[in-house]
């Protein structure tokens, strides 16, 4: 019996040596990705965190392209790839990136890299309890790792890269750092891309399923990634019988619209108090789910995210106890506090030694992985509190980050992490408007009055302030008084 087992192991080894496969797995189609990156520092927006190195995995697909995770190559300055059994590294570059869905496509500069490889094709969506195989290059070794797992859950979940709620599959195969971007296979075909793991659990990994990958490819057909759509609504379930009677909801199904976000696709079309019964003819349950397949159900947002920006979507609603259809054309939408990875470089403006920037999730992440607990409460309020409702209809929130000490700002030293709402008593809706108000003030008024959301005022004398700011940024080794986008705004306004 022991000899029989040994012969089986040796047989696999012989097959591996004779052909680029290990016990039937297409190892020649999986690559290791080496990334040099330089991430910007959103708390000190004029500088970066410095050079760092990391690695991930990828899958060779049609067109001599490599599919991987967006987070594997984010902030990259240089990329190399290496295939199984080849000691040479080849330079690659990013062909396309979709932060929403944590996917990226790479192109290798030398086509010879693909000699002896085979492009993987795509399968379908696995069933619960199906066995899948994860291939990749996790930490802990240099060789290709092959593990098996079972699909344990199919649901809409939060993608760590973007904080977007998209379809994902949970598997019990180990997904460790370095595995990211590697293919998840069933019958030799890609059924997912390894994405992230749940640190609080054991062997709880997540993969990006084929429907999300196909959406990514379809989005790129026009040469640009527009992202996954949002219509901009908040809603609640209608399980309570009294609520259903009050709104005239039929016996089964429906969710209540509680909020329409300003500037969203739904703004002016859906109304607070509408009851959504169906989306594109698919009935919505009273718990906000819909029939997916067999006895499975998925959360309603999947019906929206599977559409492309620019397409139309039909909501069947009850409004004032009367049924009607509302057709919405989906337009691009960014929440007031943008999701992670929306900025290549942070926006900032230094005035009177006071550093101003845009409130973003990238900025909040400066407080670490547990930023929602550690970042200032008054800033988190706009992301995880009622502030996210955007009652003020702001497009950006301006933050005073900190103060670079100087005679001009004595008394304000140590101030920071507060929301700015007015300049000389005038409100604004965006950082661009804020920057132009500051620039106009310093050129036409003796003082500039900057006011916080709580009414605190910072008053600066405008005499010689440009020279003062120049001295401040030189003393603090800061390359520029403001970011390139601010410079462009001021120039277009004729201020520069």
Short mmCIF file of C-alpha atoms in Angstrom, two decimals:
data_model
loop_
_atom_site.label_atom_id
_atom_site.label_comp_id
_atom_site.label_asym_id
_atom_site.label_seq_id
_atom_site.Cartn_x
_atom_site.Cartn_y
_atom_site.Cartn_z
CA UNK A 1 0.00 0.00 0.00
CA UNK A 2 2.82 2.39 0.90
CA UNK A 3 4.59 1.59 -2.37
CA UNK A 4 1.37 2.33 -4.25
CA UNK A 5 1.11 5.77 -2.62
CA UNK A 6 4.75 6.52 -3.37
CA UNK A 7 4.28 5.54 -7.00
CA UNK A 8 1.36 7.98 -7.17
CA UNK A 9 3.50 10.80 -5.82
CA UNK A 10 6.36 9.97 -8.17
CA UNK A 11 3.95 9.84 -11.09
CA UNK A 12 2.88 13.41 -10.36
CA UNK A 13 6.52 14.43 -10.18
CA UNK A 14 7.24 12.81 -13.54
CA UNK A 15 4.27 14.54 -15.12
CA UNK A 16 5.48 17.82 -13.66
CA UNK A 17 8.93 17.37 -15.15
CA UNK A 18 7.66 16.28 -18.54
CA UNK A 19 4.98 18.92 -18.99
CA UNK A 20 4.20 22.31 -17.45
CA UNK A 21 1.48 21.03 -15.14
CA UNK A 22 1.39 19.67 -11.62
CA UNK A 23 -1.09 16.85 -11.26
CA UNK A 24 -3.22 18.48 -13.92
CA UNK A 25 -2.93 22.09 -12.72
CA UNK A 26 -1.91 24.70 -15.35
CA UNK A 27 1.09 26.04 -13.48
CA UNK A 28 2.49 27.61 -16.65
CA UNK A 29 -0.47 30.01 -16.63
CA UNK A 30 0.20 31.48 -13.16
CA UNK A 31 2.81 34.20 -12.64
CA UNK A 32 4.48 35.91 -9.72
CA UNK A 33 4.31 39.70 -9.78
CA UNK A 34 7.03 41.86 -8.22
CA UNK A 35 5.98 45.45 -7.50
CA UNK A 36 7.93 48.54 -6.50
CA UNK A 37 5.54 51.19 -5.24
CA UNK A 38 5.56 54.68 -3.78
CA UNK A 39 2.29 55.64 -2.10
CA UNK A 40 1.39 59.27 -1.49
CA UNK A 41 0.98 60.43 2.11
CA UNK A 42 -2.51 61.89 2.39
CA UNK A 43 -1.78 63.45 5.78
CA UNK A 44 1.35 65.17 4.44
CA UNK A 45 -0.03 65.56 0.93
CA UNK A 46 3.12 67.01 -0.63
CA UNK A 47 5.18 63.87 -0.01
CA UNK A 48 5.09 60.11 -0.38
CA UNK A 49 5.64 57.30 2.10
CA UNK A 50 8.77 56.22 0.25
CA UNK A 51 9.73 53.24 -1.85
CA UNK A 52 8.43 49.80 -0.87
CA UNK A 53 8.44 46.34 -2.43
CA UNK A 54 5.75 43.67 -2.50
CA UNK A 55 4.64 40.69 -4.53
CA UNK A 56 1.44 39.09 -5.70
CA UNK A 57 0.11 36.61 -8.22
CA UNK A 58 -1.57 36.76 -11.59
CA UNK A 59 -3.17 34.64 -14.31
CA UNK A 60 -2.32 34.65 -18.00
CA UNK A 61 -5.44 35.21 -20.08
CA UNK A 62 -6.20 35.80 -23.76
CA UNK A 63 -4.41 38.54 -25.66
CA UNK A 64 -1.13 37.93 -23.81
CA UNK A 65 -2.49 39.76 -20.79
CA UNK A 66 -2.12 39.10 -17.07
CA UNK A 67 -5.14 39.45 -14.78
CA UNK A 68 -4.46 40.33 -11.15
CA UNK A 69 -5.79 42.47 -8.28
CA UNK A 70 -5.74 46.24 -8.37
CA UNK A 71 -4.32 46.27 -4.85
CA UNK A 72 -1.35 44.19 -5.99
CA UNK A 73 -0.18 46.95 -8.34
CA UNK A 74 -1.57 50.08 -6.68
CA UNK A 75 0.85 53.02 -6.44
CA UNK A 76 3.29 51.06 -8.60
CA UNK A 77 6.38 52.67 -10.07
CA UNK A 78 7.87 49.49 -11.55
CA UNK A 79 6.53 45.98 -12.17
CA UNK A 80 8.21 42.70 -13.06
CA UNK A 81 6.67 39.29 -13.61
CA UNK A 82 8.11 35.79 -13.51
CA UNK A 83 6.54 32.58 -14.73
CA UNK A 84 6.81 29.15 -13.18
CA UNK A 85 10.08 27.39 -13.92
CA UNK A 86 11.77 30.45 -15.45
CA UNK A 87 14.41 32.33 -13.42
CA UNK A 88 14.12 35.48 -15.54
CA UNK A 89 11.98 38.46 -14.58
CA UNK A 90 10.23 40.48 -17.29
CA UNK A 91 9.15 44.11 -17.10
CA UNK A 92 5.40 44.72 -17.22
CA UNK A 93 3.10 47.72 -17.08
CA UNK A 94 -0.50 48.36 -16.11
CA UNK A 95 -2.86 48.15 -19.06
CA UNK A 96 -6.02 48.90 -17.07
CA UNK A 97 -7.06 49.11 -13.44
CA UNK A 98 -10.45 48.98 -11.75
CA UNK A 99 -10.25 49.89 -8.08
CA UNK A 100 -13.99 49.38 -7.59
CA UNK A 101 -13.70 45.66 -8.29
CA UNK A 102 -10.03 45.24 -7.28
CA UNK A 103 -8.94 44.05 -10.73
CA UNK A 104 -6.08 45.04 -13.01
CA UNK A 105 -4.67 43.98 -16.37
CA UNK A 106 -0.95 43.88 -17.07
CA UNK A 107 0.97 43.77 -20.33
CA UNK A 108 4.50 42.36 -20.58
CA UNK A 109 6.88 44.34 -22.77
CA UNK A 110 8.55 41.26 -24.31
CA UNK A 111 6.14 38.91 -26.06
CA UNK A 112 8.69 36.10 -25.62
CA UNK A 113 7.55 35.94 -22.00
CA UNK A 114 4.48 34.05 -23.17
CA UNK A 115 6.41 31.34 -24.99
CA UNK A 116 5.39 27.98 -23.54
CA UNK A 117 2.42 29.42 -21.66
CA UNK A 118 -1.29 28.88 -22.18
CA UNK A 119 -4.04 31.43 -21.67
CA UNK A 120 -6.62 30.39 -19.10
CA UNK A 121 -10.29 30.58 -20.07
CA UNK A 122 -13.20 31.50 -17.82
CA UNK A 123 -15.81 29.22 -16.30
CA UNK A 124 -19.08 30.05 -14.60
CA UNK A 125 -20.23 30.74 -11.08
CA UNK A 126 -19.60 27.76 -8.78
CA UNK A 127 -22.34 26.28 -6.65
CA UNK A 128 -22.22 26.15 -2.88
CA UNK A 129 -20.03 23.28 -1.65
CA UNK A 130 -18.17 23.07 -4.98
CA UNK A 131 -14.44 22.39 -4.67
CA UNK A 132 -12.10 24.97 -6.19
CA UNK A 133 -8.31 25.24 -6.47
CA UNK A 134 -6.31 28.36 -5.57
CA UNK A 135 -2.96 28.91 -7.28
CA UNK A 136 -0.50 31.62 -6.33
CA UNK A 137 2.72 32.69 -4.67
CA UNK A 138 1.96 33.44 -1.00
CA UNK A 139 4.60 34.44 1.51
CA UNK A 140 6.51 31.67 3.20
CA UNK A 141 8.24 30.30 0.12
CA UNK A 142 9.28 30.98 -3.44
CA UNK A 143 7.51 28.12 -5.20
CA UNK A 144 3.99 28.05 -6.58
CA UNK A 145 1.41 27.14 -3.95
CA UNK A 146 -1.66 25.06 -4.81
CA UNK A 147 -4.47 24.70 -2.28
CA UNK A 148 -8.03 23.44 -2.43
CA UNK A 149 -11.13 24.82 -0.79
CA UNK A 150 -14.89 24.65 -0.78
CA UNK A 151 -17.27 27.46 -1.77
CA UNK A 152 -19.07 28.19 1.48
CA UNK A 153 -20.92 31.42 0.75
CA UNK A 154 -22.05 33.54 -2.21
CA UNK A 155 -23.03 37.06 -1.25
CA UNK A 156 -22.59 40.78 -1.73
CA UNK A 157 -19.68 41.81 0.48
CA UNK A 158 -17.30 44.71 1.07
CA UNK A 159 -14.20 44.80 -1.14
CA UNK A 160 -11.31 46.00 1.03
CA UNK A 161 -9.66 47.83 -1.87
CA UNK A 162 -12.59 50.13 -2.58
CA UNK A 163 -15.12 49.69 0.26
CA UNK A 164 -17.67 48.92 -2.47
CA UNK A 165 -20.36 46.29 -1.93
CA UNK A 166 -20.05 43.77 -4.78
CA UNK A 167 -20.64 40.08 -5.38
CA UNK A 168 -17.96 37.79 -3.92
CA UNK A 169 -17.49 34.12 -3.06
CA UNK A 170 -16.23 32.93 0.30
CA UNK A 171 -14.00 29.86 0.29
CA UNK A 172 -12.22 27.95 3.03
CA UNK A 173 -8.90 27.73 1.16
CA UNK A 174 -6.08 29.73 2.71
CA UNK A 175 -5.57 33.10 0.99
CA UNK A 176 -2.43 34.70 2.39
CA UNK A 177 -0.42 37.80 1.43
CA UNK A 178 1.07 37.06 -1.98
CA UNK A 179 -1.89 34.90 -3.04
CA UNK A 180 -3.74 38.01 -4.11
CA UNK A 181 -4.42 38.10 -7.84
CA UNK A 182 -3.94 34.38 -8.34
CA UNK A 183 -6.57 32.37 -10.22
CA UNK A 184 -9.18 30.22 -8.52
CA UNK A 185 -9.89 27.28 -10.81
CA UNK A 186 -12.60 24.71 -11.35
CA UNK A 187 -12.09 22.09 -14.06
CA UNK A 188 -9.07 24.04 -15.28
CA UNK A 189 -11.00 27.27 -15.86
CA UNK A 190 -10.94 30.54 -13.94
CA UNK A 191 -13.98 30.89 -11.70
CA UNK A 192 -12.49 33.66 -9.61
CA UNK A 193 -9.49 35.74 -8.61
CA UNK A 194 -8.16 35.47 -5.04
CA UNK A 195 -8.81 38.79 -3.35
CA UNK A 196 -8.73 39.02 0.44
CA UNK A 197 -9.01 37.11 3.69
CA UNK A 198 -10.86 37.67 6.94
CA UNK A 199 -8.17 38.19 9.55
CA UNK A 200 -10.56 37.48 12.42
CA UNK A 201 -11.26 33.96 11.16
CA UNK A 202 -9.33 30.91 10.04
CA UNK A 203 -9.25 29.88 6.38
CA UNK A 204 -11.89 32.42 5.39
CA UNK A 205 -10.92 33.79 2.01
CA UNK A 206 -12.76 35.70 -0.68
CA UNK A 207 -12.53 35.59 -4.44
CA UNK A 208 -13.81 37.88 -7.18
CA UNK A 209 -16.28 35.83 -9.25
CA UNK A 210 -16.60 35.70 -13.03
CA UNK A 211 -19.66 38.02 -13.26
CA UNK A 212 -17.59 40.82 -11.71
CA UNK A 213 -14.63 40.04 -13.98
CA UNK A 214 -16.89 40.08 -17.04
CA UNK A 215 -18.34 43.44 -15.96
CA UNK A 216 -14.77 44.78 -15.70
CA UNK A 217 -13.92 43.60 -19.23
CA UNK A 218 -17.16 44.98 -20.68
CA UNK A 219 -16.51 48.33 -19.02
CA UNK A 220 -13.08 48.51 -20.67
CA UNK A 221 -14.39 48.00 -24.20
CA UNK A 222 -14.43 51.76 -24.80
CA UNK A 223 -10.87 52.07 -23.51
CA UNK A 224 -11.73 53.53 -20.10
CA UNK A 225 -12.85 52.10 -16.77
CA UNK A 226 -15.96 53.95 -15.60
CA UNK A 227 -16.57 51.83 -12.53
CA UNK A 228 -19.50 49.99 -11.00
CA UNK A 229 -22.68 52.04 -10.73
CA UNK A 230 -24.49 53.42 -7.72
CA UNK A 231 -27.91 55.02 -7.91
CA UNK A 232 -27.48 56.83 -4.59
CA UNK A 233 -30.25 55.61 -2.31
CA UNK A 234 -30.54 54.44 1.27
CA UNK A 235 -33.31 52.00 2.10
CA UNK A 236 -34.69 49.83 4.88
CA UNK A 237 -36.63 46.58 5.03
CA UNK A 238 -40.42 46.53 5.39
CA UNK A 239 -40.85 43.48 7.60
CA UNK A 240 -43.02 45.41 10.07
CA UNK A 241 -46.72 44.90 9.36
CA UNK A 242 -47.71 48.38 10.53
CA UNK A 243 -45.26 49.95 8.12
CA UNK A 244 -46.57 47.83 5.25
CA UNK A 245 -50.15 48.89 6.00
CA UNK A 246 -49.18 52.56 6.23
CA UNK A 247 -47.44 52.61 2.85
CA UNK A 248 -49.96 50.34 1.14
CA UNK A 249 -47.39 47.66 0.40
CA UNK A 250 -48.71 44.41 -1.11
CA UNK A 251 -48.52 41.19 0.84
CA UNK A 252 -45.01 40.26 -0.28
CA UNK A 253 -41.83 42.20 -0.89
CA UNK A 254 -40.62 45.77 -1.09
CA UNK A 255 -38.08 48.04 0.61
CA UNK A 256 -38.61 51.64 1.72
CA UNK A 257 -36.43 54.42 0.28
CA UNK A 258 -35.26 56.52 3.22
CA UNK A 259 -32.74 58.82 1.55
CA UNK A 260 -31.75 60.09 -1.90
CA UNK A 261 -28.14 61.26 -2.07
CA UNK A 262 -27.54 64.61 -3.79
CA UNK A 263 -26.02 64.51 -7.30
CA UNK A 264 -26.77 60.79 -7.66
CA UNK A 265 -28.62 59.13 -10.55
CA UNK A 266 -31.73 58.78 -8.39
CA UNK A 267 -31.76 62.44 -7.34
CA UNK A 268 -35.05 63.95 -8.53
CA UNK A 269 -36.41 60.65 -9.86
CA UNK A 270 -36.87 58.34 -6.89
CA UNK A 271 -38.36 59.95 -3.79
CA UNK A 272 -38.02 59.35 -0.08
CA UNK A 273 -41.02 57.25 0.89
CA UNK A 274 -41.06 55.28 -2.36
CA UNK A 275 -41.34 51.53 -1.88
CA UNK A 276 -39.23 49.55 -4.35
CA UNK A 277 -41.03 46.35 -5.36
CA UNK A 278 -38.83 45.28 -8.28
CA UNK A 279 -35.73 46.25 -10.27
CA UNK A 280 -35.79 45.49 -13.98
CA UNK A 281 -38.68 43.13 -13.28
CA UNK A 282 -36.85 41.21 -10.53
CA UNK A 283 -38.97 41.18 -7.37
CA UNK A 284 -37.40 42.50 -4.17
CA UNK A 285 -38.22 40.81 -0.87
CA UNK A 286 -39.18 42.69 2.25
CA UNK A 287 -35.67 42.01 3.57
CA UNK A 288 -34.01 43.65 0.54
CA UNK A 289 -33.02 40.41 -1.21
CA UNK A 290 -34.05 38.74 -4.47
CA UNK A 291 -34.18 35.20 -5.84
CA UNK A 292 -30.81 34.34 -7.34
CA UNK A 293 -30.85 30.65 -8.17
CA UNK A 294 -32.52 27.65 -6.62
CA UNK A 295 -33.01 28.57 -2.96
CA UNK A 296 -30.28 31.23 -2.89
CA UNK A 297 -30.92 34.94 -2.44
CA UNK A 298 -28.69 37.98 -2.93
CA UNK A 299 -28.87 41.54 -1.66
CA UNK A 300 -30.58 44.10 -3.88
CA UNK A 301 -27.44 46.18 -4.67
CA UNK A 302 -26.21 43.38 -6.97
CA UNK A 303 -29.05 44.16 -9.39
CA UNK A 304 -27.70 47.71 -9.63
CA UNK A 305 -23.97 46.97 -9.69
CA UNK A 306 -24.32 44.49 -12.56
CA UNK A 307 -25.39 47.35 -14.85
CA UNK A 308 -22.94 49.58 -16.71
CA UNK A 309 -22.74 53.33 -16.24
CA UNK A 310 -24.77 54.94 -19.00
CA UNK A 311 -27.38 52.18 -19.06
CA UNK A 312 -30.96 52.51 -17.88
CA UNK A 313 -32.50 50.72 -14.92
CA UNK A 314 -36.20 50.44 -14.10
CA UNK A 315 -37.55 50.64 -10.55
CA UNK A 316 -41.10 49.44 -9.97
CA UNK A 317 -42.30 51.41 -6.96
CA UNK A 318 -45.32 52.29 -4.87
CA UNK A 319 -45.60 56.06 -4.50
CA UNK A 320 -48.47 57.50 -2.51
CA UNK A 321 -49.99 53.98 -2.52
CA UNK A 322 -49.99 53.88 -6.33
CA UNK A 323 -47.80 51.62 -8.46
CA UNK A 324 -45.56 53.14 -11.12
CA UNK A 325 -42.27 52.55 -12.93
CA UNK A 326 -39.32 54.93 -12.64
CA UNK A 327 -36.63 54.69 -15.33
CA UNK A 328 -33.21 55.99 -14.33
CA UNK A 329 -30.19 56.51 -16.56
CA UNK A 330 -27.16 55.60 -14.47
CA UNK A 331 -24.56 58.37 -14.28
CA UNK A 332 -21.15 58.41 -12.56
CA UNK A 333 -21.44 59.20 -8.87
CA UNK A 334 -18.85 59.86 -6.18
CA UNK A 335 -19.98 60.12 -2.55
CA UNK A 336 -19.17 63.30 -0.66
CA UNK A 337 -16.32 61.44 1.05
CA UNK A 338 -14.76 59.51 -1.83
CA UNK A 339 -14.06 55.81 -1.58
CA UNK A 340 -10.43 54.64 -1.33
CA UNK A 341 -8.09 54.88 -4.31
CA UNK A 342 -10.01 57.66 -6.06
CA UNK A 343 -7.02 60.03 -6.13
CA UNK A 344 -3.65 59.46 -7.72
CA UNK A 345 -2.30 62.37 -5.68
CA UNK A 346 -3.97 64.27 -2.84
CA UNK A 347 -5.27 67.81 -3.26
CA UNK A 348 -3.88 70.44 -0.88
CA UNK A 349 -3.45 74.18 -0.38
CA UNK A 350 -1.16 75.87 2.18
CA UNK A 351 -2.30 79.35 3.19
CA UNK A 352 -0.79 81.27 6.08
CA UNK A 353 0.98 78.05 7.05
CA UNK A 354 -2.39 76.30 7.43
CA UNK A 355 -2.64 73.04 5.48
CA UNK A 356 -5.99 72.33 3.83
CA UNK A 357 -7.05 69.20 1.95
CA UNK A 358 -10.11 67.18 0.88
CA UNK A 359 -11.73 64.75 3.30
CA UNK A 360 -11.44 61.29 1.75
CA UNK A 361 -11.29 57.70 2.87
CA UNK A 362 -7.64 57.71 1.80
CA UNK A 363 -7.00 60.50 4.31
CA UNK A 364 -8.86 58.68 7.08
CA UNK A 365 -6.78 55.58 6.42
CA UNK A 366 -3.77 57.61 7.60
CA UNK A 367 -4.90 56.58 11.08
CA UNK A 368 -4.25 52.92 10.27
CA UNK A 369 -6.24 49.80 9.48
CA UNK A 370 -8.72 50.54 12.28
CA UNK A 371 -9.22 54.11 11.05
CA UNK A 372 -12.99 54.03 11.67
CA UNK A 373 -12.14 53.69 15.37
CA UNK A 374 -8.95 55.77 15.55
CA UNK A 375 -9.55 58.69 13.18
CA UNK A 376 -11.10 61.83 14.72
CA UNK A 377 -14.80 61.32 15.38
CA UNK A 378 -15.72 64.65 13.77
CA UNK A 379 -14.17 63.41 10.50
CA UNK A 380 -15.51 59.86 10.67
CA UNK A 381 -18.98 61.32 11.17
CA UNK A 382 -19.09 62.15 7.46
CA UNK A 383 -18.41 58.54 6.49
CA UNK A 384 -20.00 56.32 9.12
CA UNK A 385 -22.38 58.78 10.83
CA UNK A 386 -25.39 60.81 9.74
CA UNK A 387 -23.09 63.24 7.96
CA UNK A 388 -22.87 60.83 5.04
CA UNK A 389 -26.43 61.87 4.14
CA UNK A 390 -24.89 65.08 2.74
CA UNK A 391 -27.66 67.45 3.86
CA UNK A 392 -25.51 70.41 2.82
CA UNK A 393 -25.21 68.99 -0.71
CA UNK A 394 -21.44 69.43 -0.67
CA UNK A 395 -19.30 67.96 -3.42
CA UNK A 396 -16.17 68.07 -1.24
CA UNK A 397 -15.46 68.60 2.43
CA UNK A 398 -12.46 70.80 3.18
CA UNK A 399 -10.29 69.83 6.15
CA UNK A 400 -7.74 71.90 8.02
CA UNK A 401 -5.13 69.19 8.55
CA UNK A 402 -2.60 71.03 10.68
CA UNK A 403 -0.71 74.29 11.08
CA UNK A 404 2.92 74.88 10.12
CA UNK A 405 4.04 77.18 12.92
CA UNK A 406 4.93 80.78 12.08
CA UNK A 407 4.39 84.27 13.48
CA UNK A 408 1.42 84.72 11.17
CA UNK A 409 -0.51 81.86 12.75
CA UNK A 410 0.41 82.26 16.42
CA UNK A 411 -2.56 81.19 18.52
CA UNK A 412 -3.59 78.62 15.94
CA UNK A 413 -0.68 76.25 16.52
CA UNK A 414 -1.83 72.71 17.26
CA UNK A 415 -5.15 73.22 15.48
CA UNK A 416 -6.18 70.62 12.92
CA UNK A 417 -8.50 67.86 11.75
CA UNK A 418 -11.49 70.20 11.54
CA UNK A 419 -14.01 70.84 8.76
CA UNK A 420 -13.90 74.28 7.11
CA UNK A 421 -17.21 75.70 5.86
CA UNK A 422 -16.74 79.42 5.07
CA UNK A 423 -14.24 81.94 3.74
CA UNK A 424 -15.06 85.55 4.64
CA UNK A 425 -18.59 84.44 5.50
CA UNK A 426 -19.12 82.82 2.10
CA UNK A 427 -19.96 79.11 1.84
CA UNK A 428 -18.60 76.77 -0.82
CA UNK A 429 -19.43 73.30 -2.14
CA UNK A 430 -16.06 72.08 -3.38
CA UNK A 431 -12.34 72.38 -2.73
CA UNK A 432 -12.01 74.22 -6.03
CA UNK A 433 -14.46 76.89 -4.84
CA UNK A 434 -12.62 77.08 -1.50
CA UNK A 435 -9.23 77.57 -3.20
CA UNK A 436 -10.59 80.31 -5.45
CA UNK A 437 -12.20 82.11 -2.50
CA UNK A 438 -8.90 82.07 -0.61
CA UNK A 439 -6.98 83.33 -3.63
CA UNK A 440 -9.51 86.07 -4.34
CA UNK A 441 -9.49 87.17 -0.71
CA UNK A 442 -5.74 87.51 -0.39
CA UNK A 443 -5.68 89.69 -3.52
CA UNK A 444 -8.57 91.97 -2.65
CA UNK A 445 -9.05 92.12 1.14
CA UNK A 446 -6.84 93.09 4.09
CA UNK A 447 -7.83 89.97 6.05
CA UNK A 448 -9.00 86.45 5.27
CA UNK A 449 -11.44 84.89 7.72
CA UNK A 450 -11.60 81.09 7.63
CA UNK A 451 -14.45 79.53 9.61
CA UNK A 452 -14.94 75.96 10.83
CA UNK A 453 -18.19 74.03 11.02
CA UNK A 454 -18.40 74.84 14.74
CA UNK A 455 -17.92 78.58 14.19
CA UNK A 456 -14.24 78.84 15.17
CA UNK A 457 -12.51 81.57 13.15
CA UNK A 458 -8.94 81.78 11.90
CA UNK A 459 -8.11 85.32 10.80
CA UNK A 460 -5.01 86.00 8.74
CA UNK A 461 -3.62 89.32 7.50
CA UNK A 462 -3.09 89.22 3.75
CA UNK A 463 -0.16 91.68 3.64
CA UNK A 464 2.87 89.96 2.11
CA UNK A 465 1.26 86.55 2.70
CA UNK A 466 2.65 85.02 -0.50
CA UNK A 467 6.21 85.72 0.66
CA UNK A 468 5.39 84.42 4.14
CA UNK A 469 3.98 81.18 2.71
CA UNK A 470 7.02 80.78 0.48
CA UNK A 471 9.29 81.06 3.51
CA UNK A 472 7.14 78.57 5.44
CA UNK A 473 7.21 75.90 2.74
CA UNK A 474 10.97 76.33 2.22
CA UNK A 475 11.58 76.04 5.96
CA UNK A 476 9.52 72.83 6.07
CA UNK A 477 11.06 71.34 2.90
CA UNK A 478 7.73 71.36 1.07
CA UNK A 479 8.09 71.50 -2.74
CA UNK A 480 4.99 73.57 -3.55
CA UNK A 481 2.36 75.71 -1.85
CA UNK A 482 -0.44 73.75 -3.49
CA UNK A 483 -1.05 70.63 -5.53
CA UNK A 484 -1.06 70.59 -9.33
CA UNK A 485 -4.86 70.48 -9.58
CA UNK A 486 -5.18 73.59 -7.40
CA UNK A 487 -2.60 75.34 -9.58
CA UNK A 488 -4.68 74.51 -12.66
CA UNK A 489 -7.89 75.80 -11.03
CA UNK A 490 -6.29 79.09 -10.05
CA UNK A 491 -4.72 79.51 -13.45
CA UNK A 492 -8.03 78.90 -15.22
CA UNK A 493 -9.63 81.53 -12.99
CA UNK A 494 -6.92 84.01 -13.90
CA UNK A 495 -5.65 84.15 -10.34
CA UNK A 496 -2.14 82.95 -10.94
#
